[in-house]
PDB file of C-alpha atoms in Angstrom:
ATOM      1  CA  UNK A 910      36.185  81.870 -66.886  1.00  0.00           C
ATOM      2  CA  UNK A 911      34.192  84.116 -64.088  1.00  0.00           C
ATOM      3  CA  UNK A 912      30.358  83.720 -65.085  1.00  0.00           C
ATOM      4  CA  UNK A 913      28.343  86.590 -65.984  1.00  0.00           C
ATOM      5  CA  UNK A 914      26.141  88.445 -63.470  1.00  0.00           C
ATOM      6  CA  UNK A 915      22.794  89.618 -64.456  1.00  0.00           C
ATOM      7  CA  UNK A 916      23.997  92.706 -62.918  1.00  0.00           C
ATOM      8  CA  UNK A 917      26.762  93.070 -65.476  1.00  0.00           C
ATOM      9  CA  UNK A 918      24.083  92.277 -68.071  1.00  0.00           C
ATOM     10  CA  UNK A 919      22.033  94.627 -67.178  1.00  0.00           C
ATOM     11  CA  UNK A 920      24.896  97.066 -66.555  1.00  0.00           C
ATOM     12  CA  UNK A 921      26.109  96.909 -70.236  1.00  0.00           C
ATOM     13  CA  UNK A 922      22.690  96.908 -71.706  1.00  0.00           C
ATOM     14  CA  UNK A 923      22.007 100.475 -69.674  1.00  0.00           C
ATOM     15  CA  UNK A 924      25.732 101.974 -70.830  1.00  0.00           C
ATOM     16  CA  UNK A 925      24.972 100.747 -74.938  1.00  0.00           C
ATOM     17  CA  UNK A 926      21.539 102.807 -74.752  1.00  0.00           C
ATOM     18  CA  UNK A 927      22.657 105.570 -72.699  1.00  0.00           C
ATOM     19  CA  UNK A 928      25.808 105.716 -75.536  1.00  0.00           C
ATOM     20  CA  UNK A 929      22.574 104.603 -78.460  1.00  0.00           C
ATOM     21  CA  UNK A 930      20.070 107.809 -77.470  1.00  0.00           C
ATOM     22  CA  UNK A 931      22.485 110.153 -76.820  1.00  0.00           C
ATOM     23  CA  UNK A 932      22.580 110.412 -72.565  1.00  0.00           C
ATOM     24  CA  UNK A 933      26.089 109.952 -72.273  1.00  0.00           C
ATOM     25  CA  UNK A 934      29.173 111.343 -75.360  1.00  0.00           C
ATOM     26  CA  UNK A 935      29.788 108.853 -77.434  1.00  0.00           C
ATOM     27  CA  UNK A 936      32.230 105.608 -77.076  1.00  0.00           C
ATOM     28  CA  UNK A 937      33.405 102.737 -78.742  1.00  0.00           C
ATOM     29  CA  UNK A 938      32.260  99.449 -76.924  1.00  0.00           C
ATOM     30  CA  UNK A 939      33.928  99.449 -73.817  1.00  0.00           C
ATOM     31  CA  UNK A 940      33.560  95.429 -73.446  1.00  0.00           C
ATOM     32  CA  UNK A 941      35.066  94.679 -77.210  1.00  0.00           C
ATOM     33  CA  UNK A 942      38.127  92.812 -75.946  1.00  0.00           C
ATOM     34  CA  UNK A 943      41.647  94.467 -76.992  1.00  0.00           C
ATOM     35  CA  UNK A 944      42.577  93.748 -80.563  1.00  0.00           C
ATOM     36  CA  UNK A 945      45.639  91.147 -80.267  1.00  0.00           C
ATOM     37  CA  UNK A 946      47.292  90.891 -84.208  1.00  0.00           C
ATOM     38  CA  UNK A 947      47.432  87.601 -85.302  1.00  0.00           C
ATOM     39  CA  UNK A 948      50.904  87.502 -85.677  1.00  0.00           C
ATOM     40  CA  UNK A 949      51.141  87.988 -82.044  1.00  0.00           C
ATOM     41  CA  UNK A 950      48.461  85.814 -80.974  1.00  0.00           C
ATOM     42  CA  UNK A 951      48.372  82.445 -79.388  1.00  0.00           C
ATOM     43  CA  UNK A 952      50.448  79.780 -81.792  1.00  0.00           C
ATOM     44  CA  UNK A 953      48.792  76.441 -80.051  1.00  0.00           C
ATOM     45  CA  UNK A 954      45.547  74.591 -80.505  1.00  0.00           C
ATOM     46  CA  UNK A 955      45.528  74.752 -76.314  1.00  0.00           C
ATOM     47  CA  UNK A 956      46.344  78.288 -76.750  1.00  0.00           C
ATOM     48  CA  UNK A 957      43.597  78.982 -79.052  1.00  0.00           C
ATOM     49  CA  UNK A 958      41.080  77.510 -77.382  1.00  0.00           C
ATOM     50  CA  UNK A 959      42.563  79.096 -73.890  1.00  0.00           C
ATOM     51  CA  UNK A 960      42.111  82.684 -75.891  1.00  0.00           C
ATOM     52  CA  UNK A 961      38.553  81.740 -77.205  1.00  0.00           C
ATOM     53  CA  UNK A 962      37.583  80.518 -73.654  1.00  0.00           C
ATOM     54  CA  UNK A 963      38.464  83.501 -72.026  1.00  0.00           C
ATOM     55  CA  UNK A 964      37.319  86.051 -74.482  1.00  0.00           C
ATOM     56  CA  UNK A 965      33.542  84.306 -74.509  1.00  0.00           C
ATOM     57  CA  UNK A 966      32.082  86.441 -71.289  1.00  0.00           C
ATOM     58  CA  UNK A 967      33.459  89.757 -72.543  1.00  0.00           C
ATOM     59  CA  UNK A 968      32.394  89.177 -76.148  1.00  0.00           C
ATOM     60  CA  UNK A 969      28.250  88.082 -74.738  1.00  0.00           C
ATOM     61  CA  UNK A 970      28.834  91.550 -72.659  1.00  0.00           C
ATOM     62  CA  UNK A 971      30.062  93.457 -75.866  1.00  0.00           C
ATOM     63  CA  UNK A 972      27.073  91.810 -77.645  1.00  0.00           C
ATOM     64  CA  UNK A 973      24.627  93.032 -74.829  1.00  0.00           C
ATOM     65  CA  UNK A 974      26.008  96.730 -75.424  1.00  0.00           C
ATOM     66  CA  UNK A 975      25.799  96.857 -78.873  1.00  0.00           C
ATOM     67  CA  UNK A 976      22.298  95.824 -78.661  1.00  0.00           C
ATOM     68  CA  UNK A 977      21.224  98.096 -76.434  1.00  0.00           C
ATOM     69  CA  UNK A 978      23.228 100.632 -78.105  1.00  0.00           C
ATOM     70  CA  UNK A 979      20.860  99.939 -81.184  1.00  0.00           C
ATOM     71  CA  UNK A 980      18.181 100.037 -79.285  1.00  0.00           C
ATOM     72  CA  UNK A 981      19.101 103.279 -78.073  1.00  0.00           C
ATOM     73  CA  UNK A 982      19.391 104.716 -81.419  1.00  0.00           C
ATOM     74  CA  UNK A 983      16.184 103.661 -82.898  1.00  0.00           C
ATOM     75  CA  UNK A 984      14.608 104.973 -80.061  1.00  0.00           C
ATOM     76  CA  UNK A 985      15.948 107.904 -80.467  1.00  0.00           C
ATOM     77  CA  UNK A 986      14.855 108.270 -84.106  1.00  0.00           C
ATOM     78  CA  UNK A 987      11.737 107.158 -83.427  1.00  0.00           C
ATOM     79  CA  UNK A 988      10.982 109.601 -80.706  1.00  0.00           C
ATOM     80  CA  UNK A 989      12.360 112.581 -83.024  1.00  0.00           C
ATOM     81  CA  UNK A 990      10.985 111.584 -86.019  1.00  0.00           C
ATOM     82  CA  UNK A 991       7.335 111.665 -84.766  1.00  0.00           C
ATOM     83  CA  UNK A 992       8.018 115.049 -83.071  1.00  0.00           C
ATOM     84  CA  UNK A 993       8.981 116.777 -86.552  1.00  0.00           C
ATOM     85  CA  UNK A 994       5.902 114.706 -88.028  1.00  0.00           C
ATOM     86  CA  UNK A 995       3.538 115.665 -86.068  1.00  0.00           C
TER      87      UNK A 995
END
């Protein structure tokens, strides 16, 4: 498993509140790793923990996002909301 970066940190936190607030169109998480059905997934103990291993960087990334993707959107609302209030 390649370690995180802080640059990829900070990468994915700037893309989930640029997505949050509204500066770039909308998209799912682009970090979420691909949905695998479980039918097709891996069958082994080794294999599970292989999967889980590999999938733990992308997951703290897609974490990051949607974090600053929330971030984003209360922002947002709380910038708007105190322009129609006051």
């Amino acid at each position: 498993m390649a370690a995180i970066t802080a640059e990829q940190v900070r990468a994915a936190r700037e893309q989930g509140y640029a997505a949050g607030y509204g500066l770039a169109p909308p998209t799912p998480n682009p970090y979420t790793p691909e949905h695998v059905p479980e039918w097709l997934g891996p069958r082994t103990p080794a294999e599970r923990a292989h999967r889980a291993n590999a999938e733990r960087g992308p997951l703290a990334l897609a974490r990051v996002w949607r974090q600053g993707y929330q971030d984003g959107r209360t922002a947002y609302a709380r910038e708007h909301s105190s322009a129609e209030a006051g």
